[in-house]
Short mmCIF file of C-alpha atoms and ligand atoms in Angstrom, two decimals:
data_model
loop_
_atom_site.label_atom_id
_atom_site.label_comp_id
_atom_site.label_asym_id
_atom_site.label_seq_id
_atom_site.Cartn_x
_atom_site.Cartn_y
_atom_site.Cartn_z
CA MET J 30 0.00 0.00 0.00
CA LYS J 31 1.29 3.43 -0.91
CA SER J 32 1.31 6.54 1.26
CA VAL J 33 0.71 10.21 0.56
CA SER J 34 4.49 10.68 0.85
CA ASP J 35 5.00 8.16 -1.94
CA LEU J 36 2.43 9.93 -4.09
CA ILE J 37 3.94 13.38 -3.56
CA TYR J 38 7.36 11.90 -4.31
CA LEU J 39 6.09 10.44 -7.58
CA LEU J 40 4.51 13.77 -8.49
CA GLY J 41 7.87 15.51 -8.29
CA GLY J 42 8.18 16.34 -4.59
CA THR J 43 6.65 18.75 -2.08
CA ASN J 44 7.70 22.00 -3.76
CA LYS J 45 6.50 20.98 -7.20
CA VAL J 46 3.11 19.87 -5.89
CA ALA J 47 2.79 23.03 -3.78
CA ASN J 48 3.67 25.14 -6.80
CA TYR J 49 1.14 23.41 -8.99
CA LEU J 50 -1.64 23.86 -6.43
CA ASN J 51 -0.49 27.37 -5.53
CA ILE J 52 -0.27 26.55 -1.83
CA LYS J 53 2.53 26.65 0.75
CA PRO J 54 4.98 23.68 0.75
CA SER J 55 4.32 23.37 4.51
CA ALA J 56 0.69 22.44 3.72
CA VAL J 57 1.88 19.58 1.49
CA SER J 58 4.37 18.50 4.19
CA ASN J 59 1.45 18.40 6.59
CA TRP J 60 -0.53 16.09 4.30
CA LYS J 61 2.46 13.77 4.18
CA LYS J 62 2.81 13.89 7.92
CA LYS J 63 -0.86 13.03 8.41
CA ASN J 64 -1.06 10.78 5.35
CA ILE J 65 -4.21 12.55 4.21
CA ILE J 66 -5.00 14.79 1.25
CA PRO J 67 -7.78 17.26 2.12
CA LYS J 68 -11.03 16.68 0.22
CA ASN J 69 -10.96 20.06 -1.56
CA LYS J 70 -7.55 19.28 -3.06
CA GLN J 71 -8.22 15.69 -4.15
CA LYS J 72 -9.54 16.66 -7.61
CA LEU J 73 -6.42 18.71 -8.39
CA ILE J 74 -4.16 15.91 -7.20
CA LYS J 75 -6.09 13.46 -9.38
CA ASP J 76 -5.46 15.73 -12.37
CA LEU J 77 -1.79 15.91 -11.49
CA CYS J 78 -1.69 12.10 -11.35
CA LEU J 79 -3.15 11.95 -14.87
CA ILE J 80 -0.43 14.32 -16.08
CA HIS J 81 2.20 12.12 -14.42
CA LYS J 82 0.51 8.92 -15.61
CA THR J 83 0.57 7.44 -12.08
CA ASN J 84 -2.28 5.29 -10.83
CA ILE J 85 -1.32 5.06 -7.17
CA TYR J 86 -3.86 7.78 -6.38
CA GLU J 87 -6.75 5.33 -6.70
CA ASN J 88 -5.07 2.88 -4.31
CA LEU J 89 -4.50 5.64 -1.86
CA PHE J 90 -8.08 6.73 -1.59
CA THR J 91 -9.78 3.42 -1.87
CA GLU J 92 -7.60 1.21 0.33
CA ASN J 93 -6.40 3.87 2.66
CA SER J 94 -9.15 6.43 3.08
CA ASN J 95 -9.25 8.01 6.54
CA ASN J 96 -6.38 5.82 7.52
CA THR J 97 -3.19 7.27 8.89
CA HIS J 98 -0.91 4.33 8.36
CA ASN J 99 2.38 4.43 10.14
CA ASN J 100 5.66 4.89 8.40
CA VAL J 101 8.61 3.95 10.55
CA LEU J 102 12.21 4.50 9.57
CA LEU J 103 14.55 2.20 11.50
CA ILE J 104 18.16 3.33 11.62
CA ILE J 105 20.66 0.71 12.73
CA SER J 106 24.03 2.07 13.75
CA GLY J 107 27.10 -0.02 14.44
CA GLY J 108 27.69 -1.87 17.67
CA VAL J 109 27.64 -5.39 19.02
CA ALA J 110 23.94 -4.86 19.80
CA SER J 111 23.14 -4.34 16.08
CA TYR J 112 22.14 -8.02 15.94
CA LYS J 113 19.18 -7.25 18.26
CA SER J 114 17.72 -4.96 15.60
CA ILE J 115 17.05 -8.06 13.50
CA GLU J 116 14.49 -9.15 16.10
CA ILE J 117 13.02 -5.62 16.13
CA ILE J 118 12.52 -5.86 12.36
CA ARG J 119 10.79 -9.23 12.76
CA LEU J 120 8.41 -7.80 15.37
CA ILE J 121 7.60 -4.75 13.23
CA LYS J 122 6.99 -6.96 10.20
CA LYS J 123 4.16 -8.72 12.06
CA THR J 124 2.25 -5.40 12.11
CA LYS J 125 0.87 -3.17 9.33
CA ILE J 126 3.66 -0.68 9.87
CA ASN J 127 5.36 0.44 6.67
CA LEU J 128 9.05 -0.03 7.46
CA ASP J 129 12.10 1.51 5.80
CA ILE J 130 15.58 0.74 7.07
CA ILE J 131 18.93 2.50 6.93
CA ILE J 132 22.08 0.67 8.07
CA THR J 133 25.20 2.71 8.76
CA LYS J 134 28.60 1.71 7.47
CA SER J 135 29.75 0.43 10.87
CA ALA J 136 26.51 -1.53 11.43
CA GLN J 137 27.34 -3.39 8.22
CA LYS J 138 30.35 -4.88 10.06
CA PHE J 139 27.83 -6.70 12.28
CA ILE J 140 24.83 -7.36 10.03
CA THR J 141 24.55 -7.36 6.26
CA PRO J 142 22.23 -5.34 3.99
CA LEU J 143 21.25 -8.64 2.37
CA LEU J 144 19.94 -10.05 5.65
CA VAL J 145 18.02 -6.84 6.41
CA THR J 146 16.62 -6.66 2.88
CA SER J 147 15.35 -10.22 2.99
CA LEU J 148 13.71 -9.70 6.38
CA ASN J 149 12.05 -6.44 5.36
CA GLU J 150 11.26 -7.69 1.87
CA LYS J 151 12.46 -4.45 0.39
CA LYS J 152 15.68 -2.62 -0.29
CA CYS J 153 17.51 -1.28 2.76
CA TYR J 154 19.38 1.98 2.35
CA THR J 155 23.07 2.37 3.06
CA ASP J 156 24.67 5.12 1.05
CA LEU J 157 24.14 8.87 0.76
CA PHE J 158 25.83 9.02 -2.61
CA SER J 159 24.48 5.89 -4.25
CA ILE J 160 22.89 6.60 -7.63
CA GLU J 161 20.65 3.58 -7.13
CA ASP J 162 19.40 4.68 -3.69
CA GLU J 163 18.89 8.27 -4.87
CA ALA J 164 16.84 7.11 -7.84
CA GLU J 165 14.62 4.95 -5.65
CA MET J 166 14.21 7.10 -2.54
CA ASN J 167 16.62 9.89 -1.61
CA HIS J 168 17.41 11.03 1.92
CA ILE J 169 14.84 13.82 1.79
CA SER J 170 12.08 11.43 0.73
CA LEU J 171 13.09 8.99 3.47
CA ALA J 172 13.08 11.84 5.98
CA ARG J 173 9.66 13.12 4.91
CA LYS J 174 8.00 9.75 4.66
CA ALA J 175 8.76 8.74 8.23
CA ASP J 176 6.18 9.37 10.98
CA ILE J 177 8.70 8.10 13.50
CA ILE J 178 12.42 7.43 13.27
CA LEU J 179 13.64 4.67 15.57
CA ILE J 180 17.39 4.49 16.05
CA ALA J 181 18.33 1.15 17.58
CA PRO J 182 21.02 0.69 18.52
CA ALA J 183 22.27 4.28 18.62
CA THR J 184 26.03 4.60 19.05
CA ALA J 185 27.78 7.42 20.96
CA ASN J 186 29.05 8.57 17.57
CA LEU J 187 25.60 8.89 15.99
CA ILE J 188 24.25 10.62 19.11
CA ALA J 189 27.16 13.10 18.97
CA LYS J 190 26.50 13.76 15.29
CA MET J 191 22.81 14.35 15.94
CA ALA J 192 23.51 16.68 18.86
CA ASN J 193 25.85 18.76 16.76
CA GLY J 194 24.05 18.77 13.43
CA ILE J 195 26.67 16.73 11.61
CA ALA J 196 25.32 15.19 8.41
CA ASP J 197 28.08 13.13 6.82
CA ASP J 198 26.32 9.90 5.88
CA LEU J 199 22.85 8.72 4.91
CA ALA J 200 21.66 8.08 8.50
CA SER J 201 22.77 11.42 10.00
CA THR J 202 21.65 13.41 6.94
CA THR J 203 18.20 11.83 6.94
CA ILE J 204 17.81 12.48 10.68
CA LEU J 205 18.81 16.13 10.25
CA ALA J 206 16.39 16.54 7.33
CA SER J 207 13.44 15.02 9.16
CA LEU J 208 10.67 16.62 11.22
CA ALA J 209 9.48 13.25 12.49
CA LYS J 210 9.44 12.18 16.11
CA ILE J 211 12.72 10.45 16.98
CA ILE J 212 13.16 7.56 19.40
CA ILE J 213 16.69 6.62 20.36
CA ALA J 214 17.81 3.38 22.00
CA PRO J 215 21.49 3.95 22.84
CA SER J 216 23.94 1.13 23.39
CA MET J 217 27.61 1.56 24.23
CA ASN J 218 30.34 0.90 26.76
CA PRO J 219 29.37 2.21 30.27
CA VAL J 220 32.26 4.69 30.39
CA MET J 221 31.24 6.11 27.02
CA TRP J 222 27.61 6.34 28.17
CA ASN J 223 28.56 8.10 31.41
CA SER J 224 31.11 10.45 29.88
CA SER J 225 30.21 14.10 30.30
CA VAL J 226 30.30 14.71 26.58
CA THR J 227 27.73 11.94 25.88
CA ARG J 228 25.63 13.26 28.79
CA ASP J 229 25.70 16.76 27.26
CA ASN J 230 24.81 15.41 23.82
CA CYS J 231 21.87 13.41 25.20
CA LYS J 232 20.66 16.44 27.16
CA LYS J 233 20.65 18.51 23.98
CA LEU J 234 18.59 15.86 22.21
CA VAL J 235 16.13 15.53 25.10
CA ASP J 236 15.66 19.31 25.03
CA ARG J 237 14.83 19.01 21.34
CA GLY J 238 12.10 16.47 22.10
CA VAL J 239 13.94 13.25 21.22
CA VAL J 240 12.52 10.28 23.16
CA PHE J 241 15.16 8.08 24.84
CA ILE J 242 14.85 4.40 25.64
CA GLU J 243 17.48 4.28 28.36
CA PRO J 244 20.12 1.53 28.15
CA GLU J 245 20.04 -1.19 30.77
CA THR J 246 22.59 -2.21 33.37
CA GLY J 247 24.35 -5.51 32.82
CA ASP J 248 27.37 -7.35 31.49
CA MET J 249 28.65 -5.86 28.27
CA ALA J 250 30.08 -7.70 25.28
CA CYS J 251 33.39 -5.93 25.98
CA GLY J 252 33.61 -7.73 29.34
CA GLU J 253 32.79 -4.69 31.48
CA HIS J 254 29.73 -4.30 33.67
CA GLY J 255 27.52 -1.20 33.89
CA VAL J 256 24.89 0.89 32.13
CA GLY J 257 24.96 0.69 28.36
CA ARG J 258 23.22 -2.48 27.25
CA LEU J 259 20.48 -2.27 24.62
CA PRO J 260 17.10 -3.28 26.14
CA GLU J 261 15.39 -6.37 24.76
CA PRO J 262 13.89 -5.95 21.26
CA LYS J 263 10.34 -6.56 22.55
CA PHE J 264 10.72 -3.66 25.00
CA ILE J 265 11.93 -1.34 22.23
CA PHE J 266 9.12 -2.54 19.94
CA ASP J 267 6.51 -1.86 22.68
CA GLU J 268 7.90 1.66 23.17
CA LEU J 269 7.63 2.26 19.42
CA ILE J 270 4.01 1.11 19.40
CA ASN J 271 3.27 3.37 22.41
CA GLU J 272 4.67 6.37 20.58
CA LEU J 273 2.70 5.55 17.43
CA ASN J 274 -0.46 5.22 19.49
CA THR J 275 0.16 8.50 21.30
CA LYS J 276 0.07 10.17 17.91
CA LYS J 277 -3.39 8.79 17.24
CA GLU J 278 -4.80 9.37 20.69
CA PHE J 279 -6.50 12.67 19.90
CA LYS J 280 -10.13 11.72 19.61
CA ASN J 281 -12.55 14.12 17.87
CA ASN J 282 -9.59 16.14 16.78
CA ARG J 283 -10.81 19.46 15.30
CA LEU J 284 -7.36 20.99 15.23
CA LYS J 285 -6.36 19.27 12.00
CA ASP J 286 -5.82 21.87 9.31
CA ILE J 287 -6.69 24.92 11.41
CA THR J 288 -4.11 27.67 11.06
CA VAL J 289 -2.48 29.07 14.18
CA ILE J 290 -0.09 31.95 14.77
CA ILE J 291 1.73 32.09 18.11
CA THR J 292 3.98 34.90 19.26
CA ALA J 293 6.63 33.93 21.81
CA GLY J 294 9.63 35.01 23.84
CA PRO J 295 10.82 38.51 24.65
CA THR J 296 11.63 41.27 22.20
CA GLU J 297 14.84 43.30 22.16
CA GLU J 298 14.64 47.07 21.80
CA ASP J 299 17.84 48.74 20.67
CA ILE J 300 19.25 51.76 22.46
CA ASP J 301 22.31 52.03 20.24
CA PRO J 302 24.11 49.55 17.95
CA VAL J 303 25.40 47.47 20.89
CA ARG J 304 22.85 47.92 23.68
CA PHE J 305 19.25 46.86 24.03
CA VAL J 306 16.53 46.39 26.66
CA SER J 307 14.67 43.11 26.94
CA ASN J 308 12.95 40.88 29.51
CA LYS J 309 13.20 37.43 31.10
CA SER J 310 10.70 35.52 28.95
CA SER J 311 12.08 32.08 28.00
CA GLY J 312 9.46 31.22 25.36
CA LYS J 313 9.05 27.75 26.94
CA GLN J 314 5.29 27.94 27.47
CA ALA J 315 4.59 29.27 23.98
CA TYR J 316 6.90 26.71 22.34
CA ALA J 317 5.13 23.91 24.22
CA ILE J 318 1.74 25.18 23.02
CA ALA J 319 2.97 25.56 19.44
CA SER J 320 4.41 22.03 19.47
CA GLU J 321 1.28 20.48 20.94
CA LEU J 322 -1.02 22.13 18.39
CA SER J 323 1.27 21.13 15.56
CA ASP J 324 1.36 17.53 16.84
CA ARG J 325 -2.43 17.53 16.59
CA GLY J 326 -2.28 18.54 12.95
CA ALA J 327 -2.68 22.33 13.14
CA ASP J 328 -0.70 24.41 10.66
CA VAL J 329 1.30 26.43 13.19
CA THR J 330 3.50 29.48 12.63
CA LEU J 331 5.60 30.41 15.65
CA ILE J 332 6.92 33.97 15.65
CA THR J 333 9.53 34.21 18.36
CA GLY J 334 11.84 36.76 19.86
CA PRO J 335 15.37 35.66 20.86
CA THR J 336 15.43 32.94 23.55
CA ARG J 337 17.85 30.31 24.81
CA THR J 338 15.19 27.61 24.57
CA SER J 339 15.52 25.05 21.74
CA LEU J 340 13.13 25.88 18.94
CA PRO J 341 10.41 23.32 18.27
CA LEU J 342 11.21 21.16 15.27
CA ASN J 343 7.75 20.22 14.07
CA LEU J 344 6.47 23.55 12.79
CA LYS J 345 7.27 26.75 10.93
CA VAL J 346 9.33 29.16 13.04
CA ILE J 347 10.05 32.80 12.20
CA GLU J 348 12.68 34.43 14.39
CA VAL J 349 12.38 38.17 15.02
CA ARG J 350 14.08 40.57 17.40
CA THR J 351 12.17 43.77 17.97
CA ALA J 352 8.51 44.49 18.75
CA ASP J 353 8.21 46.23 15.39
CA GLU J 354 9.51 43.12 13.58
CA MET J 355 7.16 40.88 15.58
CA TYR J 356 4.24 43.16 14.75
CA GLN J 357 5.03 43.26 11.01
CA THR J 358 5.59 39.50 10.85
CA THR J 359 2.39 38.68 12.72
CA MET J 360 0.23 41.01 10.63
CA SER J 361 1.70 39.77 7.38
CA ASN J 362 1.04 36.12 8.35
CA LEU J 363 -2.68 36.75 8.93
CA PRO J 364 -5.31 35.45 8.37
CA ALA J 365 -5.30 32.58 10.85
CA ASP J 366 -8.04 30.66 12.62
CA VAL J 367 -6.35 31.13 15.98
CA VAL J 368 -3.86 33.74 17.18
CA ILE J 369 -2.16 33.20 20.52
CA CYS J 370 -0.10 36.16 21.72
CA ALA J 371 2.20 34.67 24.32
CA ALA J 372 5.17 36.94 23.66
CA ALA J 373 6.38 39.30 26.35
CA VAL J 374 6.54 42.19 23.94
CA ALA J 375 8.46 45.22 25.19
CA ASP J 376 5.92 47.95 25.77
CA TRP J 377 8.36 50.68 24.88
CA LYS J 378 11.43 51.49 22.87
CA LEU J 379 13.92 53.67 24.72
CA THR J 380 15.71 56.58 23.15
CA PRO J 381 18.02 59.04 24.90
CA ASN J 382 16.66 62.51 25.39
CA ILE J 383 18.62 64.77 23.13
CA ASP J 384 19.03 68.49 23.56
CA GLU J 385 21.72 71.06 22.83
CA SER J 386 23.84 70.09 25.84
CA ASN J 387 23.31 66.39 25.35
CA TYR J 388 23.76 65.11 21.82
CA PHE J 389 23.98 61.41 20.92
CA ASP J 390 24.71 60.04 17.52
CA LEU J 391 22.58 56.89 17.77
CA LYS J 392 24.16 55.32 14.71
CA ASN J 393 27.23 54.78 16.89
CA LYS J 394 27.75 53.36 20.37
CA ILE J 395 26.92 55.92 23.04
CA LYS J 396 30.20 56.74 24.78
CA LYS J 397 30.57 56.61 28.51
CA THR J 398 29.78 60.04 29.81
CA GLU J 399 30.04 61.89 33.08
CA LYS J 400 26.60 63.25 32.48
CA SER J 401 23.65 61.07 33.25
CA ILE J 402 21.49 60.02 30.33
CA SER J 403 17.76 60.24 30.52
CA PHE J 404 15.57 58.25 28.16
CA LYS J 405 12.22 58.88 26.69
CA THR J 406 9.85 56.02 25.95
CA ILE J 407 8.18 55.41 22.62
CA GLN J 408 5.23 53.05 22.76
CA ASN J 409 5.48 49.85 20.71
CA PRO J 410 2.54 48.61 18.65
CA ASP J 411 0.21 46.30 20.59
CA ILE J 412 0.17 43.17 18.43
CA LEU J 413 -2.69 41.45 20.22
CA LEU J 414 -4.89 44.55 20.06
CA SER J 415 -4.11 45.09 16.39
CA VAL J 416 -5.02 41.47 15.63
CA SER J 417 -8.26 41.44 17.60
CA LYS J 418 -9.45 44.83 16.33
CA GLY J 419 -8.20 44.28 12.79
CA LYS J 420 -10.11 43.36 9.63
CA LEU J 421 -8.65 39.83 9.71
CA LYS J 422 -9.83 39.06 13.23
CA PRO J 423 -9.26 35.32 13.89
CA LYS J 424 -12.01 32.95 14.99
CA LEU J 425 -10.26 32.68 18.33
CA THR J 426 -7.85 35.16 19.92
CA ILE J 427 -5.91 34.26 23.05
CA GLY J 428 -3.75 36.57 25.13
CA PHE J 429 -1.54 36.19 28.16
CA ALA J 430 -1.45 38.33 31.27
CA ALA J 431 1.82 38.09 33.15
CA GLU J 432 1.31 40.10 36.32
CA THR J 433 3.11 40.64 39.60
CA LYS J 434 0.00 41.86 41.47
CA ASP J 435 -3.81 41.99 41.11
CA LEU J 436 -3.51 39.09 38.68
CA ILE J 437 -7.18 38.28 38.08
CA LYS J 438 -8.35 41.91 38.09
CA ASN J 439 -5.70 42.94 35.54
CA ALA J 440 -6.31 39.86 33.43
CA LYS J 441 -10.07 40.52 33.28
CA GLU J 442 -9.39 44.12 32.26
CA LYS J 443 -7.12 42.87 29.46
CA LEU J 444 -9.82 40.49 28.24
CA ILE J 445 -12.13 43.49 27.70
CA THR J 446 -9.70 46.18 26.55
CA LYS J 447 -7.85 43.88 24.14
CA ASP J 448 -11.12 42.31 22.95
CA VAL J 449 -9.85 38.73 23.20
CA ASP J 450 -11.74 35.46 23.75
CA LEU J 451 -9.44 34.00 26.36
CA ILE J 452 -6.75 35.26 28.69
CA ILE J 453 -4.18 32.98 30.29
CA ALA J 454 -3.08 34.71 33.45
CA ASN J 455 0.02 33.87 35.43
CA ASP J 456 1.74 35.38 38.41
CA VAL J 457 5.30 36.20 37.41
CA SER J 458 6.43 37.75 40.69
CA ASN J 459 9.65 36.40 42.26
CA ASN J 460 10.78 34.70 39.03
CA LYS J 461 8.06 32.09 39.55
CA VAL J 462 7.45 31.43 35.88
CA PHE J 463 10.14 32.84 33.59
CA GLY J 464 12.52 30.06 32.58
CA SER J 465 10.78 27.49 34.77
CA ASP J 466 9.39 24.23 33.36
CA PHE J 467 6.24 24.65 35.44
CA ASN J 468 3.37 27.09 35.36
CA LYS J 469 0.34 27.97 37.43
CA VAL J 470 -2.31 29.62 35.29
CA TYR J 471 -5.85 30.94 35.39
CA ILE J 472 -7.96 30.66 32.24
CA ILE J 473 -10.34 33.56 31.94
CA ASP J 474 -13.14 34.18 29.45
CA LYS J 475 -16.17 36.48 29.48
CA TYR J 476 -18.09 34.16 31.77
CA LYS J 477 -15.71 32.49 34.14
CA CYS J 478 -12.25 32.16 35.61
CA GLU J 479 -10.80 28.64 35.86
CA GLU J 480 -7.89 28.00 38.20
CA TRP J 481 -5.56 25.25 36.94
CA VAL J 482 -3.30 23.45 39.39
CA LYS J 483 0.43 24.05 39.05
CA GLN J 484 1.68 21.76 36.27
CA SER J 485 4.43 21.43 33.70
CA LYS J 486 4.34 23.86 30.78
CA LYS J 487 3.89 20.82 28.52
CA SER J 488 0.81 19.85 30.52
CA VAL J 489 -0.59 23.41 30.30
CA ALA J 490 -0.06 23.16 26.54
CA ILE J 491 -1.98 19.85 26.37
CA ASN J 492 -4.88 21.22 28.42
CA LEU J 493 -5.00 24.42 26.40
CA ALA J 494 -4.99 22.41 23.15
CA ASN J 495 -7.93 20.39 24.55
CA LYS J 496 -9.72 23.64 25.30
CA ILE J 497 -9.13 25.03 21.81
CA ASN J 498 -10.31 21.68 20.40
CA GLU J 499 -13.45 22.01 22.53
CA TYR J 500 -14.02 25.48 21.08
CA PHE J 501 -13.92 24.15 17.52
CA THR J 502 -16.03 21.10 18.47
CA LEU J 503 -18.94 22.93 20.09
CA LYS J 504 -19.92 25.26 17.29
CA SER J 505 -20.97 27.86 19.83
CA GLY J 506 -17.55 27.57 21.49
CA PHE J 507 -16.80 27.27 25.19
CA LEU J 508 -17.55 30.93 25.70
CA ASN J 509 -21.30 30.41 25.92
CA LYS J 510 -21.21 27.75 28.59
O1 C5P T 28 -0.70 44.81 27.96
P1 C5P T 28 0.06 43.59 28.30
O2 C5P T 28 1.45 43.58 27.75
O3 C5P T 28 0.07 43.21 29.72
O4 C5P T 28 -0.77 42.42 27.56
C1 C5P T 28 -0.34 41.13 27.51
C2 C5P T 28 -0.85 40.47 26.28
O5 C5P T 28 -0.76 41.32 25.15
C3 C5P T 28 0.00 39.26 25.92
O6 C5P T 28 -0.82 38.34 25.28
C4 C5P T 28 1.03 39.85 24.97
O7 C5P T 28 1.58 38.87 24.11
C5 C5P T 28 0.21 40.86 24.21
N1 C5P T 28 0.97 42.03 23.74
C6 C5P T 28 1.18 42.21 22.41
N2 C5P T 28 1.86 43.33 21.97
C7 C5P T 28 2.32 44.23 22.85
C8 C5P T 28 2.10 44.05 24.22
C9 C5P T 28 1.44 42.92 24.64
O8 C5P T 28 0.78 41.37 21.60
N3 C5P T 28 2.97 45.28 22.41
#
């Protein structure tokens, strides 16, 4: 059975199809991710199939309608534990999962491509620069097709490459080019596993959302004892199935195909070419919300100021610096079904007061001076207000209220003055929220104020996504309850 990825590939790739339909390539990527072509585009795709003389379209919509079948890419890197991946392949082959396999050069010292090909009943991929592999399925197609990439076993070397963006063979290049969820099952000598550099690399990957199946403690093939052994294939297989099921868990999902814009992080307001004012926003809460909505199939654009938090991988991100840039970018990305303004936008730009006795050439760094400098404030545009009062007002507008006192009172005021549907209020006094992985929020609409228990920012994102889903499920929205 073929997938939407296969079809798009046969039609010339994402960009060509997007061009032909006059839509954004990200929309086509989304179809591939969800393995569904929206009804209103099916006729055009059918026409394109006729032009390309391909008949897989019919298969796709008869055999596979409404069915998100799962494409797994298994990457086997080199280590004594590579032999266990053979059993993983056997277990996957008993399911309806569509499996592609890459074996690295060092893995081929332990298992052969011939063995893997016969077990998987299709070609396994080994070489970035093979004409044959490129003609059949290149690294970009492999990367796009996968819903989940499972790396088992993952060597310290492959983990290091992933953490540092090195793409020097088929496996590492495909991983770098993919937006799919990644599961890693590391296996290596205990000293290598515990070394600070491997720890740092793993931490980086965890921060980027990679799921780890931790190695077990036991006797190693090298004769040493400790943590580093690959868990049993059945355990790894069960984890893979869990992850695939998590993807499908969203019942009555109304977030598929809705468009969302989220602003995030702080903004930086320049004083001179080297100095700026900013704030402590980490962007973590907004990134978690953006990721969650994207995971549920929404077409999300994240517009973020500069943060130290890893950017989500599964959606479109536009990085900006100043409030003016964030404003321009947000307005030019409208319309959207939902706009969530979570950014801590600087309310003012600062500019030194200039008079005859005090002149500053702001094109150059302000020199240290004996005299004190006073600044005047220039108000920045209010993005949320412009969105909610604008001609392209979204179906749902959500704002944040980060307050250090009178939280609920100020939040309710914002709900009215900014004309938004929902305010998420949090108390940011004493550094309680900025940079933390936890959040305590109140959800306020015209009719009520819900207090949510303190929870992880990820959990707030899940609950908020449920709430937005509820809004699009009940036609009247949650606001009338
Ligand atoms: O007025 P205040 O900054 O407290 O309002 C907070 C809400 O307004 C947040 O949702 C924030 O993202 C948004 N906002 C904005 N543009 C500004 C200031 C705030 O979008 N210039």
